[in-house]
Every structure is written in structure tokens, then in C-alpha cells.
PDB file of C-alpha atoms in Angstrom:
ATOM      1  CA  MET V   1       7.266 -17.700 -10.401  1.00  0.00           C
ATOM      2  CA  LYS V   2      10.320 -19.874 -11.912  1.00  0.00           C
ATOM      3  CA  ASP V   3      12.311 -16.849 -12.599  1.00  0.00           C
ATOM      4  CA  VAL V   4      11.803 -14.995  -9.165  1.00  0.00           C
ATOM      5  CA  LYS V   5      12.801 -18.593  -7.493  1.00  0.00           C
ATOM      6  CA  ASP V   6      15.790 -18.712  -9.586  1.00  0.00           C
ATOM      7  CA  CYS V   7      16.719 -15.073  -8.514  1.00  0.00           C
ATOM      8  CA  ILE V   8      16.256 -16.255  -4.899  1.00  0.00           C
ATOM      9  CA  ASP V   9      17.995 -19.284  -5.005  1.00  0.00           C
ATOM     10  CA  LYS V  10      21.074 -17.643  -6.161  1.00  0.00           C
ATOM     11  CA  ALA V  11      21.339 -15.004  -3.618  1.00  0.00           C
ATOM     12  CA  GLU V  12      22.160 -15.037  -0.080  1.00  0.00           C
ATOM     13  CA  LYS V  13      21.768 -11.711   1.406  1.00  0.00           C
ATOM     14  CA  ILE V  14      18.237 -10.224   0.042  1.00  0.00           C
ATOM     15  CA  VAL V  15      16.612  -6.747   0.812  1.00  0.00           C
ATOM     16  CA  ILE V  16      13.027  -6.690   0.844  1.00  0.00           C
ATOM     17  CA  VAL V  17      11.828  -3.385  -0.231  1.00  0.00           C
ATOM     18  CA  GLN V  18       8.415  -1.606   0.384  1.00  0.00           C
ATOM     19  CA  ALA V  19       7.225   1.663  -1.133  1.00  0.00           C
ATOM     20  CA  ASP V  20       7.389   5.194   0.813  1.00  0.00           C
ATOM     21  CA  ASN V  21       3.705   4.692   1.737  1.00  0.00           C
ATOM     22  CA  PRO V  22       3.268   1.222   3.404  1.00  0.00           C
ATOM     23  CA  ASP V  23      -0.063  -0.398   4.287  1.00  0.00           C
ATOM     24  CA  ALA V  24      -0.655  -3.795   5.967  1.00  0.00           C
ATOM     25  CA  ASP V  25      -0.483  -5.658   2.835  1.00  0.00           C
ATOM     26  CA  SER V  26       2.964  -4.533   1.856  1.00  0.00           C
ATOM     27  CA  LEU V  27       4.190  -4.575   5.485  1.00  0.00           C
ATOM     28  CA  SER V  28       2.811  -8.251   5.756  1.00  0.00           C
ATOM     29  CA  SER V  29       4.173  -9.300   2.619  1.00  0.00           C
ATOM     30  CA  ALA V  30       7.675  -8.272   3.507  1.00  0.00           C
ATOM     31  CA  ILE V  31       7.580  -9.825   6.857  1.00  0.00           C
ATOM     32  CA  ALA V  32       6.123 -13.083   5.242  1.00  0.00           C
ATOM     33  CA  LEU V  33       9.030 -13.246   2.921  1.00  0.00           C
ATOM     34  CA  GLU V  34      11.466 -12.066   5.213  1.00  0.00           C
ATOM     35  CA  GLN V  35      10.285 -15.289   7.333  1.00  0.00           C
ATOM     36  CA  ILE V  36      10.418 -17.656   4.659  1.00  0.00           C
ATOM     37  CA  LEU V  37      13.727 -16.740   3.538  1.00  0.00           C
ATOM     38  CA  PHE V  38      15.291 -16.942   6.748  1.00  0.00           C
ATOM     39  CA  LYS V  39      14.037 -20.497   7.269  1.00  0.00           C
ATOM     40  CA  LEU V  40      15.748 -21.160   3.882  1.00  0.00           C
ATOM     41  CA  GLY V  41      19.045 -19.929   5.164  1.00  0.00           C
ATOM     42  CA  LYS V  42      19.156 -16.820   3.450  1.00  0.00           C
ATOM     43  CA  ASP V  43      20.036 -13.242   5.316  1.00  0.00           C
ATOM     44  CA  PRO V  44      17.109 -11.148   4.524  1.00  0.00           C
ATOM     45  CA  VAL V  45      16.894  -7.418   5.642  1.00  0.00           C
ATOM     46  CA  LEU V  46      13.634  -5.339   5.453  1.00  0.00           C
ATOM     47  CA  TYR V  47      13.816  -1.671   4.132  1.00  0.00           C
ATOM     48  CA  CYS V  48      11.215   0.990   4.085  1.00  0.00           C
ATOM     49  CA  GLY V  49      12.146   4.475   3.508  1.00  0.00           C
ATOM     50  CA  VAL V  50       9.819   5.826   5.900  1.00  0.00           C
ATOM     51  CA  ASP V  51       8.760   5.337   9.523  1.00  0.00           C
ATOM     52  CA  ILE V  52       6.105   2.380  10.035  1.00  0.00           C
ATOM     53  CA  PRO V  53       2.715   3.980  10.759  1.00  0.00           C
ATOM     54  CA  GLY V  54       1.286   3.696  14.079  1.00  0.00           C
ATOM     55  CA  TYR V  55      -1.777   1.998  13.140  1.00  0.00           C
ATOM     56  CA  LEU V  56       0.462  -1.058  11.538  1.00  0.00           C
ATOM     57  CA  LYS V  57       2.315  -1.981  14.505  1.00  0.00           C
ATOM     58  CA  TYR V  58      -0.269  -4.795  15.572  1.00  0.00           C
ATOM     59  CA  ILE V  59       1.611  -6.644  12.703  1.00  0.00           C
ATOM     60  CA  LYS V  60       4.409  -8.836  14.264  1.00  0.00           C
ATOM     61  CA  GLY V  61       8.004  -7.889  12.928  1.00  0.00           C
ATOM     62  CA  TRP V  62       7.137  -4.187  12.272  1.00  0.00           C
ATOM     63  CA  ASP V  63       9.859  -3.194  14.100  1.00  0.00           C
ATOM     64  CA  ARG V  64      12.582  -4.995  12.156  1.00  0.00           C
ATOM     65  CA  ALA V  65      12.068  -2.623   9.115  1.00  0.00           C
ATOM     66  CA  SER V  66      14.803  -0.268   8.782  1.00  0.00           C
ATOM     67  CA  LYS V  67      15.412   3.131   6.870  1.00  0.00           C
ATOM     68  CA  GLU V  68      18.996   2.155   6.293  1.00  0.00           C
ATOM     69  CA  LEU V  69      19.810   0.176   3.294  1.00  0.00           C
ATOM     70  CA  PRO V  70      22.699  -2.286   3.793  1.00  0.00           C
ATOM     71  CA  LYS V  71      25.689  -1.714   1.604  1.00  0.00           C
ATOM     72  CA  LYS V  72      26.343  -5.178   0.535  1.00  0.00           C
ATOM     73  CA  PHE V  73      23.328  -7.363  -0.698  1.00  0.00           C
ATOM     74  CA  ASP V  74      22.873  -9.853  -3.601  1.00  0.00           C
ATOM     75  CA  LEU V  75      19.266  -9.411  -4.671  1.00  0.00           C
ATOM     76  CA  THR V  76      16.394  -6.767  -3.702  1.00  0.00           C
ATOM     77  CA  ILE V  77      12.916  -8.062  -3.916  1.00  0.00           C
ATOM     78  CA  ILE V  78      10.203  -4.959  -4.120  1.00  0.00           C
ATOM     79  CA  VAL V  79       7.091  -6.061  -2.894  1.00  0.00           C
ATOM     80  CA  ASP V  80       3.411  -4.729  -3.255  1.00  0.00           C
ATOM     81  CA  ASN V  81       4.623  -1.901  -5.750  1.00  0.00           C
ATOM     82  CA  SER V  82       5.959  -1.909  -9.473  1.00  0.00           C
ATOM     83  CA  SER V  83       6.156   2.026  -9.631  1.00  0.00           C
ATOM     84  CA  LEU V  84       9.382   4.136  -9.559  1.00  0.00           C
ATOM     85  CA  LEU V  85       7.154   6.960  -8.406  1.00  0.00           C
ATOM     86  CA  LEU V  86       6.797   5.099  -5.070  1.00  0.00           C
ATOM     87  CA  LEU V  87      10.421   4.729  -4.225  1.00  0.00           C
ATOM     88  CA  GLU V  88      11.135   8.685  -3.754  1.00  0.00           C
ATOM     89  CA  THR V  89      13.328   8.212  -0.650  1.00  0.00           C
ATOM     90  CA  LEU V  90      15.608   5.790  -2.503  1.00  0.00           C
ATOM     91  CA  GLU V  91      16.029   8.261  -5.470  1.00  0.00           C
ATOM     92  CA  LYS V  92      16.189  11.309  -3.120  1.00  0.00           C
ATOM     93  CA  THR V  93      19.416   9.557  -1.206  1.00  0.00           C
ATOM     94  CA  ASN V  94      20.837   8.046  -4.684  1.00  0.00           C
ATOM     95  CA  GLN V  95      20.259   4.646  -3.253  1.00  0.00           C
ATOM     96  CA  LEU V  96      18.358   3.674  -5.972  1.00  0.00           C
ATOM     97  CA  GLY V  97      21.747   3.171  -8.091  1.00  0.00           C
ATOM     98  CA  TRP V  98      22.880   0.668  -5.358  1.00  0.00           C
ATOM     99  CA  ILE V  99      19.554  -1.126  -6.127  1.00  0.00           C
ATOM    100  CA  LYS V 100      19.871  -0.863  -9.772  1.00  0.00           C
ATOM    101  CA  ALA V 101      23.589  -2.343  -9.746  1.00  0.00           C
ATOM    102  CA  LYS V 102      22.227  -5.777  -8.405  1.00  0.00           C
ATOM    103  CA  PRO V 103      19.272  -8.117  -9.789  1.00  0.00           C
ATOM    104  CA  VAL V 104      15.862  -6.729  -8.853  1.00  0.00           C
ATOM    105  CA  VAL V 105      12.744  -8.896  -8.403  1.00  0.00           C
ATOM    106  CA  VAL V 106       9.136  -7.206  -8.163  1.00  0.00           C
ATOM    107  CA  ILE V 107       6.192  -9.028  -6.476  1.00  0.00           C
ATOM    108  CA  ASP V 108       3.115  -7.053  -6.937  1.00  0.00           C
ATOM    109  CA  HIS V 109      -0.727  -7.732  -7.273  1.00  0.00           C
ATOM    110  CA  HIS V 110      -1.722  -4.410  -8.933  1.00  0.00           C
ATOM    111  CA  SER V 111      -3.037  -4.224 -12.539  1.00  0.00           C
ATOM    112  CA  THR V 112      -0.453  -1.345 -13.298  1.00  0.00           C
ATOM    113  CA  GLU V 113       2.195  -2.339 -15.442  1.00  0.00           C
ATOM    114  CA  THR V 114       5.593  -1.675 -14.081  1.00  0.00           C
ATOM    115  CA  ASN V 115       8.000   1.124 -15.176  1.00  0.00           C
ATOM    116  CA  MET V 116      11.140  -0.473 -13.706  1.00  0.00           C
ATOM    117  CA  ASP V 117      13.063  -1.177 -16.791  1.00  0.00           C
ATOM    118  CA  PHE V 118      16.055  -2.651 -14.611  1.00  0.00           C
ATOM    119  CA  ILE V 119      14.176  -5.675 -12.960  1.00  0.00           C
ATOM    120  CA  LYS V 120      15.528  -8.923 -13.798  1.00  0.00           C
ATOM    121  CA  ALA V 121      12.461 -11.008 -12.784  1.00  0.00           C
ATOM    122  CA  SER V 122       8.916 -10.113 -11.879  1.00  0.00           C
ATOM    123  CA  PHE V 123       5.884 -11.764 -10.575  1.00  0.00           C
ATOM    124  CA  ILE V 124       3.056  -9.243 -11.219  1.00  0.00           C
ATOM    125  CA  GLU V 125      -0.611 -10.871 -11.273  1.00  0.00           C
ATOM    126  CA  GLN V 126      -3.931  -9.246 -10.660  1.00  0.00           C
ATOM    127  CA  ALA V 127      -5.181 -10.482  -7.047  1.00  0.00           C
ATOM    128  CA  VAL V 128      -6.734  -9.370  -4.148  1.00  0.00           C
ATOM    129  CA  SER V 129      -3.245  -8.736  -2.057  1.00  0.00           C
ATOM    130  CA  THR V 130       0.333  -9.428  -2.603  1.00  0.00           C
ATOM    131  CA  THR V 131       0.271 -11.781   0.502  1.00  0.00           C
ATOM    132  CA  GLU V 132      -1.880 -13.930  -1.813  1.00  0.00           C
ATOM    133  CA  LEU V 133       1.020 -14.058  -4.543  1.00  0.00           C
ATOM    134  CA  ILE V 134       3.595 -14.621  -1.771  1.00  0.00           C
ATOM    135  CA  TYR V 135       1.295 -17.894  -0.787  1.00  0.00           C
ATOM    136  CA  LYS V 136       1.349 -18.809  -4.493  1.00  0.00           C
ATOM    137  CA  LEU V 137       5.179 -18.342  -4.759  1.00  0.00           C
ATOM    138  CA  ALA V 138       5.623 -20.429  -1.520  1.00  0.00           C
ATOM    139  CA  LYS V 139       3.056 -23.115  -2.756  1.00  0.00           C
ATOM    140  CA  SER V 140       4.994 -23.123  -6.273  1.00  0.00           C
ATOM    141  CA  SER V 141       8.342 -23.561  -4.518  1.00  0.00           C
ATOM    142  CA  LYS V 142       7.650 -25.883  -1.935  1.00  0.00           C
ATOM    143  CA  TRP V 143       8.406 -23.501   0.995  1.00  0.00           C
ATOM    144  CA  ASN V 144       7.085 -24.001   4.417  1.00  0.00           C
ATOM    145  CA  ILE V 145       4.123 -21.872   5.462  1.00  0.00           C
ATOM    146  CA  ASP V 146       4.196 -22.011   9.376  1.00  0.00           C
ATOM    147  CA  LYS V 147       1.744 -20.360  11.626  1.00  0.00           C
ATOM    148  CA  GLU V 148       3.578 -17.143  11.854  1.00  0.00           C
ATOM    149  CA  VAL V 149       3.893 -16.662   7.972  1.00  0.00           C
ATOM    150  CA  ALA V 150       0.143 -17.907   7.808  1.00  0.00           C
ATOM    151  CA  GLU V 151      -1.072 -14.895   9.942  1.00  0.00           C
ATOM    152  CA  LEU V 152       0.774 -12.395   7.793  1.00  0.00           C
ATOM    153  CA  ILE V 153      -0.682 -13.847   4.568  1.00  0.00           C
ATOM    154  CA  THR V 154      -4.105 -13.401   6.252  1.00  0.00           C
ATOM    155  CA  ILE V 155      -3.801  -9.866   7.313  1.00  0.00           C
ATOM    156  CA  GLY V 156      -2.476  -8.832   3.998  1.00  0.00           C
ATOM    157  CA  ILE V 157      -5.648 -10.531   2.309  1.00  0.00           C
ATOM    158  CA  LEU V 158      -8.146  -9.112   4.714  1.00  0.00           C
ATOM    159  CA  SER V 159      -6.700  -5.734   4.663  1.00  0.00           C
ATOM    160  CA  ASP V 160      -6.673  -5.252   0.942  1.00  0.00           C
ATOM    161  CA  SER V 161     -10.276  -6.772   0.547  1.00  0.00           C
ATOM    162  CA  LEU V 162     -11.728  -4.847   3.575  1.00  0.00           C
ATOM    163  CA  GLY V 163     -12.386  -8.221   5.003  1.00  0.00           C
ATOM    164  CA  LEU V 164     -13.375 -10.216   2.144  1.00  0.00           C
ATOM    165  CA  THR V 165     -15.677  -7.555   0.775  1.00  0.00           C
ATOM    166  CA  THR V 166     -14.287  -6.361  -2.263  1.00  0.00           C
ATOM    167  CA  GLU V 167     -14.750  -7.358  -5.917  1.00  0.00           C
ATOM    168  CA  GLN V 168     -11.484  -8.640  -6.298  1.00  0.00           C
ATOM    169  CA  VAL V 169     -12.071 -11.583  -3.580  1.00  0.00           C
ATOM    170  CA  SER V 170     -11.887 -14.947  -5.532  1.00  0.00           C
ATOM    171  CA  GLN V 171     -12.591 -18.302  -4.499  1.00  0.00           C
ATOM    172  CA  GLN V 172      -8.924 -18.993  -3.951  1.00  0.00           C
ATOM    173  CA  SER V 173      -8.574 -16.011  -1.687  1.00  0.00           C
ATOM    174  CA  VAL V 174     -11.284 -17.531   0.718  1.00  0.00           C
ATOM    175  CA  GLN V 175      -9.686 -20.963   0.356  1.00  0.00           C
ATOM    176  CA  ILE V 176      -6.380 -19.417   1.436  1.00  0.00           C
ATOM    177  CA  ILE V 177      -7.864 -17.821   4.387  1.00  0.00           C
ATOM    178  CA  ALA V 178      -9.676 -21.139   5.476  1.00  0.00           C
ATOM    179  CA  GLU V 179      -5.986 -22.748   4.906  1.00  0.00           C
ATOM    180  CA  MET V 180      -4.540 -20.194   7.229  1.00  0.00           C
ATOM    181  CA  VAL V 181      -7.194 -20.776   9.788  1.00  0.00           C
ATOM    182  CA  GLY V 182      -6.591 -24.651   9.553  1.00  0.00           C
ATOM    183  CA  LYS V 183      -2.888 -23.730  10.422  1.00  0.00           C
ATOM    184  CA  GLY V 184      -4.087 -22.087  13.646  1.00  0.00           C
ATOM    185  CA  VAL V 185      -4.361 -18.385  12.650  1.00  0.00           C
ATOM    186  CA  LEU V 186      -7.079 -16.991  15.008  1.00  0.00           C
ATOM    187  CA  LEU V 187      -9.179 -14.018  12.807  1.00  0.00           C
ATOM    188  CA  ASN V 188     -10.590 -12.640  16.177  1.00  0.00           C
ATOM    189  CA  GLU V 189      -7.133 -11.986  17.576  1.00  0.00           C
ATOM    190  CA  ILE V 190      -5.952  -9.964  14.425  1.00  0.00           C
ATOM    191  CA  ASP V 191      -9.002  -7.911  14.447  1.00  0.00           C
ATOM    192  CA  ALA V 192      -8.814  -7.336  18.321  1.00  0.00           C
ATOM    193  CA  LYS V 193      -4.967  -6.146  17.574  1.00  0.00           C
ATOM    194  CA  ARG V 194      -5.916  -4.081  14.898  1.00  0.00           C
ATOM    195  CA  ARG V 195      -8.731  -2.461  16.575  1.00  0.00           C
ATOM    196  CA  GLU V 196      -6.614  -1.712  19.757  1.00  0.00           C
ATOM    197  CA  LEU V 197      -4.014   0.382  17.709  1.00  0.00           C
ATOM    198  CA  SER V 198      -6.792   2.139  15.964  1.00  0.00           C
ATOM    199  CA  LYS V 199      -8.014   3.916  18.813  1.00  0.00           C
ATOM    200  CA  LYS V 200      -7.832   7.803  18.613  1.00  0.00           C
ATOM    201  CA  THR V 201      -7.157  10.382  21.247  1.00  0.00           C
ATOM    202  CA  PRO V 202     -10.019  12.933  22.087  1.00  0.00           C
ATOM    203  CA  GLU V 203      -7.572  15.593  20.170  1.00  0.00           C
ATOM    204  CA  LEU V 204      -7.573  13.343  16.976  1.00  0.00           C
ATOM    205  CA  ILE V 205     -11.303  12.897  17.325  1.00  0.00           C
ATOM    206  CA  GLU V 206     -11.894  16.839  17.323  1.00  0.00           C
ATOM    207  CA  TYR V 207      -9.634  17.204  14.180  1.00  0.00           C
ATOM    208  CA  LYS V 208     -11.576  14.700  12.432  1.00  0.00           C
ATOM    209  CA  SER V 209     -14.930  16.434  12.937  1.00  0.00           C
ATOM    210  CA  LYS V 210     -13.261  19.775  11.649  1.00  0.00           C
ATOM    211  CA  LEU V 211     -12.073  17.747   8.566  1.00  0.00           C
ATOM    212  CA  LEU V 212     -15.692  16.398   8.022  1.00  0.00           C
ATOM    213  CA  GLY V 213     -16.898  20.155   8.242  1.00  0.00           C
ATOM    214  CA  ARG V 214     -14.258  20.799   5.458  1.00  0.00           C
ATOM    215  CA  ILE V 215     -15.678  18.191   3.149  1.00  0.00           C
ATOM    216  CA  LYS V 216     -16.534  19.418  -0.606  1.00  0.00           C
ATOM    217  CA  TYR V 217     -18.344  18.153  -3.620  1.00  0.00           C
ATOM    218  CA  ALA V 218     -17.919  18.195  -7.341  1.00  0.00           C
ATOM    219  CA  LEU V 219     -19.159  16.663 -10.508  1.00  0.00           C
ATOM    220  CA  ASP V 220     -22.666  17.016  -9.018  1.00  0.00           C
ATOM    221  CA  GLY V 221     -21.947  15.413  -5.990  1.00  0.00           C
ATOM    222  CA  ARG V 222     -20.534  12.313  -7.433  1.00  0.00           C
ATOM    223  CA  VAL V 223     -16.983  13.157  -5.964  1.00  0.00           C
ATOM    224  CA  ALA V 224     -16.334  13.890  -2.289  1.00  0.00           C
ATOM    225  CA  HIS V 225     -13.042  15.738  -1.564  1.00  0.00           C
ATOM    226  CA  VAL V 226     -10.872  17.349   1.185  1.00  0.00           C
ATOM    227  CA  SER V 227      -7.923  19.021   1.343  1.00  0.00           C
ATOM    228  CA  ILE V 228      -5.302  18.662   4.049  1.00  0.00           C
ATOM    229  CA  PRO V 229      -2.512  21.365   4.568  1.00  0.00           C
ATOM    230  CA  TRP V 230       1.129  20.979   5.581  1.00  0.00           C
ATOM    231  CA  GLU V 231       0.991  22.080   9.296  1.00  0.00           C
ATOM    232  CA  GLU V 232      -1.782  19.490   9.886  1.00  0.00           C
ATOM    233  CA  ILE V 233       0.071  16.633   8.117  1.00  0.00           C
ATOM    234  CA  GLU V 234       2.978  17.647  10.415  1.00  0.00           C
ATOM    235  CA  LYS V 235       0.894  17.665  13.740  1.00  0.00           C
ATOM    236  CA  TYR V 236      -1.296  14.667  13.048  1.00  0.00           C
ATOM    237  CA  SER V 237       0.721  12.138  11.004  1.00  0.00           C
ATOM    238  CA  GLN V 238       2.517  10.473  13.496  1.00  0.00           C
ATOM    239  CA  GLU V 239      -0.442   9.664  15.302  1.00  0.00           C
ATOM    240  CA  TYR V 240      -2.702   8.687  12.246  1.00  0.00           C
ATOM    241  CA  ASN V 241      -2.716   9.570   8.669  1.00  0.00           C
ATOM    242  CA  PRO V 242      -5.314  12.579   8.175  1.00  0.00           C
ATOM    243  CA  PRO V 243      -6.913  11.400   5.120  1.00  0.00           C
ATOM    244  CA  MET V 244      -7.702   8.035   6.540  1.00  0.00           C
ATOM    245  CA  LEU V 245      -9.786   9.744   9.232  1.00  0.00           C
ATOM    246  CA  VAL V 246     -12.842  10.684   6.993  1.00  0.00           C
ATOM    247  CA  MET V 247     -12.239   8.610   3.696  1.00  0.00           C
ATOM    248  CA  ASP V 248     -14.978   5.919   4.793  1.00  0.00           C
ATOM    249  CA  GLU V 249     -17.267   8.611   5.701  1.00  0.00           C
ATOM    250  CA  MET V 250     -16.941  10.482   2.683  1.00  0.00           C
ATOM    251  CA  ARG V 251     -17.677   7.274   0.874  1.00  0.00           C
ATOM    252  CA  GLN V 252     -20.714   6.789   2.698  1.00  0.00           C
ATOM    253  CA  ILE V 253     -22.152  10.089   1.524  1.00  0.00           C
ATOM    254  CA  LYS V 254     -25.495   9.587  -0.484  1.00  0.00           C
ATOM    255  CA  ASP V 255     -24.615   9.697  -4.521  1.00  0.00           C
ATOM    256  CA  VAL V 256     -20.939   9.876  -3.814  1.00  0.00           C
ATOM    257  CA  GLN V 257     -18.880   7.645  -6.141  1.00  0.00           C
ATOM    258  CA  LEU V 258     -15.475   8.583  -5.416  1.00  0.00           C
ATOM    259  CA  ALA V 259     -13.615   9.873  -2.467  1.00  0.00           C
ATOM    260  CA  ALA V 260     -10.511  11.941  -2.684  1.00  0.00           C
ATOM    261  CA  ALA V 261      -8.030  13.661  -0.203  1.00  0.00           C
ATOM    262  CA  PHE V 262      -5.504  15.857  -1.330  1.00  0.00           C
ATOM    263  CA  LYS V 263      -2.378  16.886   0.965  1.00  0.00           C
ATOM    264  CA  SER V 264      -0.011  20.010   0.210  1.00  0.00           C
ATOM    265  CA  TYR V 265       3.782  19.885   1.378  1.00  0.00           C
ATOM    266  CA  PRO V 266       6.030  22.960   1.488  1.00  0.00           C
ATOM    267  CA  ASN V 267       8.213  21.999  -1.303  1.00  0.00           C
ATOM    268  CA  GLY V 268       5.069  22.247  -3.781  1.00  0.00           C
ATOM    269  CA  ARG V 269       4.301  18.652  -3.725  1.00  0.00           C
ATOM    270  CA  ILE V 270       0.665  17.657  -3.919  1.00  0.00           C
ATOM    271  CA  THR V 271      -0.300  13.902  -3.382  1.00  0.00           C
ATOM    272  CA  ALA V 272      -3.898  12.544  -3.669  1.00  0.00           C
ATOM    273  CA  LYS V 273      -5.388   9.745  -2.093  1.00  0.00           C
ATOM    274  CA  LEU V 274      -8.416   8.080  -4.008  1.00  0.00           C
ATOM    275  CA  ARG V 275     -11.070   5.503  -2.928  1.00  0.00           C
ATOM    276  CA  SER V 276     -14.310   4.497  -4.864  1.00  0.00           C
ATOM    277  CA  ASN V 277     -17.571   2.743  -4.076  1.00  0.00           C
ATOM    278  CA  ALA V 278     -18.361  -0.523  -5.420  1.00  0.00           C
ATOM    279  CA  GLY V 279     -19.359  -0.275  -9.167  1.00  0.00           C
ATOM    280  CA  PHE V 280     -17.264   2.385  -9.915  1.00  0.00           C
ATOM    281  CA  PRO V 281     -13.726   0.955 -10.541  1.00  0.00           C
ATOM    282  CA  ILE V 282     -11.752   4.095 -11.774  1.00  0.00           C
ATOM    283  CA  CYS V 283      -8.947   4.931  -9.041  1.00  0.00           C
ATOM    284  CA  SER V 284      -6.110   2.993 -10.722  1.00  0.00           C
ATOM    285  CA  LYS V 285      -6.921   4.445 -14.176  1.00  0.00           C
ATOM    286  CA  LEU V 286      -7.457   7.813 -12.674  1.00  0.00           C
ATOM    287  CA  ALA V 287      -4.257   7.601 -10.694  1.00  0.00           C
ATOM    288  CA  GLU V 288      -2.309   6.491 -13.929  1.00  0.00           C
ATOM    289  CA  ASP V 289      -3.216   9.772 -15.509  1.00  0.00           C
ATOM    290  CA  PHE V 290      -0.886  11.639 -13.041  1.00  0.00           C
ATOM    291  CA  GLY V 291       1.652   9.103 -13.049  1.00  0.00           C
ATOM    292  CA  GLY V 292       0.751   7.025  -9.914  1.00  0.00           C
ATOM    293  CA  GLY V 293      -1.293   3.641  -9.723  1.00  0.00           C
ATOM    294  CA  GLY V 294      -2.784   1.228  -7.257  1.00  0.00           C
ATOM    295  CA  HIS V 295      -6.038  -0.799  -7.035  1.00  0.00           C
ATOM    296  CA  GLN V 296      -9.318  -0.512  -9.036  1.00  0.00           C
ATOM    297  CA  TYR V 297     -11.012   1.056  -5.941  1.00  0.00           C
ATOM    298  CA  ALA V 298      -7.982   2.541  -4.175  1.00  0.00           C
ATOM    299  CA  SER V 299      -4.996   4.303  -5.352  1.00  0.00           C
ATOM    300  CA  GLY V 300      -2.981   7.420  -5.195  1.00  0.00           C
ATOM    301  CA  PHE V 301      -0.671   9.970  -6.991  1.00  0.00           C
ATOM    302  CA  ARG V 302       1.723  12.623  -6.574  1.00  0.00           C
ATOM    303  CA  VAL V 303       2.463  15.901  -8.552  1.00  0.00           C
ATOM    304  CA  THR V 304       5.944  17.954  -8.182  1.00  0.00           C
ATOM    305  CA  ASP V 305       5.493  20.146 -11.222  1.00  0.00           C
ATOM    306  CA  GLY V 306       4.260  23.110  -9.379  1.00  0.00           C
ATOM    307  CA  ARG V 307       0.814  22.791 -10.107  1.00  0.00           C
ATOM    308  CA  SER V 308      -1.435  24.705  -7.580  1.00  0.00           C
ATOM    309  CA  LEU V 309      -3.679  22.794  -5.554  1.00  0.00           C
ATOM    310  CA  SER V 310      -6.948  24.221  -7.422  1.00  0.00           C
ATOM    311  CA  GLU V 311      -5.277  23.225 -10.704  1.00  0.00           C
ATOM    312  CA  LEU V 312      -4.903  19.651  -9.816  1.00  0.00           C
ATOM    313  CA  GLN V 313      -8.183  19.095  -8.364  1.00  0.00           C
ATOM    314  CA  ALA V 314      -9.817  20.756 -11.577  1.00  0.00           C
ATOM    315  CA  GLU V 315      -7.798  18.077 -13.600  1.00  0.00           C
ATOM    316  CA  THR V 316      -8.522  15.471 -11.271  1.00  0.00           C
ATOM    317  CA  PHE V 317     -12.229  15.932 -11.540  1.00  0.00           C
ATOM    318  CA  GLU V 318     -11.928  16.423 -15.082  1.00  0.00           C
ATOM    319  CA  VAL V 319     -10.308  12.894 -15.529  1.00  0.00           C
ATOM    320  CA  ALA V 320     -12.705  11.277 -12.825  1.00  0.00           C
ATOM    321  CA  SER V 321     -15.925  12.615 -15.041  1.00  0.00           C
ATOM    322  CA  GLU V 322     -14.624  11.145 -18.028  1.00  0.00           C
ATOM    323  CA  LEU V 323     -13.872   7.808 -16.335  1.00  0.00           C
ATOM    324  CA  LEU V 324     -17.057   7.758 -14.629  1.00  0.00           C
ATOM    325  CA  ASN V 325     -19.295   8.667 -17.776  1.00  0.00           C
ATOM    326  CA  GLN V 326     -17.441   6.003 -19.599  1.00  0.00           C
ATOM    327  CA  LEU V 327     -19.030   3.255 -17.224  1.00  0.00           C
ATOM    328  CA  LYS V 328     -22.076   4.156 -18.218  1.00  0.00           C
TER     329      LYS V 328
END
């Protein structure tokens, strides 16, 4: 944490970068850090290579995230990500070189080791969320956590812990939430805003029913999976990420230990979203086998080497089988 703080102390204009698959924790971490740095007299800029998904727009400050990287800055802080694979937009636009030309800091709570060999300092520690690390960094650095930042820290912890129900939840996680409530954070208001933006149109509900009807099984019913073609991604993604419409339902199927959703794109790219049930912490290792990463119970990966969907699924289930059998 001291090395990270030293880098921040020396910088004035700071770019805060999220991965190309933003979630509530990454967005909350980025905005919380932006607010802290702004009040320290810094000039922070939020960057995300993709549009912020609609379901995250209950998080105050989401509209400040820009897809434009500033031409001049002193430091980059990458939050909730330590994998180059998830900075595809920066690579495609050749802007990753701009990032590498200046000091780079990574703050990430995933157990995956970073493959970014250009970073100057990092705070990578297994925790329930990256906002928990932002809290620890702020406390260590004696930075003020006001009510606005407290709400963002709370959102990140609640989101990545599924409401404080995952195995990663520690005594400290609960204590942080209690401290944030003491600062005036209202949990019921956060949940009400989230639920309002999670409401679905009748058309989306009809599409969800079709996805449920397409669920398939592998490994004697231990894996439930669904495939989503490009035309459906293009049609529904602006409103809702298709895999998330059915991921929870797949995990609730009796005897299912792992749920997987595969999305196919026109350029041959295939992505996989993975979620496993309690007692089967294989997601991060499974994703790492294909160059991805994430949590033990939630992760993902992508391939661009021309493998067909059926080939990739067969390989995914083979690796999953090995990992699940090792748990026994």
C-alpha cells in the first residue's frame, strides 16, 4: 500500500481504468477512488473502454466514465483487474502504449497473479471486493471516507459478496459495512435503486424464457450451460447482459455445480461466463486455463484463436471435470 500511495502522491492527473467488462465492484471502486483523489487536490479521470451497462446506472457517478483516454496524464490506476486480456479496447486502439509510457498502479482483489509486467506498484490481495481494498488503502493513508465514498464502498462489497453470502466474506467485510452504515449509508436505499434498474421489459422476459428452454447439461448434470449467438447479443445487450438473465436459474438446478454461458461474436471470438455453487470453488482456475481469471465462484475468459464453439465447450467441460474431481 505504501508504494501505491507514493505513486499517487507524486501524480496530479490520474486516469482510473476499469476492465472491458465493468461490474458493480469495478465501477464503485473507480468512482470511490476518483472522489477520494479529487478531494486530495488531484485531477482524476474515469476511463472504461465500453459503455457502462444499464443495470449499473444506479451507482452515482457512472456517467463520468469516459471511453476517451486523455492525451496527458501522470499515472494510471487499474482497478478490479490485473489481466491484460480484459483491456482489449486499449490494445485495439493502440492506446495501451500511452498507459505503459507512464507509471501504472494495479488495485485488485482477485487471486489471479497479474500478467502486466509494466506496472510500477500494486495492491493485489484476496478480499471480498476491490472496494474493500480501497477502504484499507484509504485508512492506511489517512484519507477521508465521506458518506458518498462510504456508499460506493458498500455497493462494491455487497455486489461481489452477493449480499454478504459468499465464502469470501470475512469479519472485516461485515465490520466495514457496519462502519459505512454509521456514516449514514442506507442499505435499503441502495437495494431499492438497484432493483428499480433491474426491472425487465415484457420482451426481455419472453427472451429469458427462450434461453431457459435452451439450457443444456454436461458431466452427468453437474454443468448447466447455454449458448448465445451474435444476433441476440446485438439485440439485447444494451438492455441487459443475456447470460445474466439465466445464470442464477442454472445454478439453482438440482445437482448443478457449475453454470456456463458462451457468447459467440462475428470475428470468431467466443467468451465464457462462469458461476459455480458453494462448495465448488473452481471458476478462477477454470478461467485461468483459457487465459482468463476472476473469483473462485465467478470468472470468465475469451478465446480468439478460431476454435469452434463445440470444441471450446468440450475443452471447458474436460477441464471442469478435472477440477471438480480434484475437490473430492
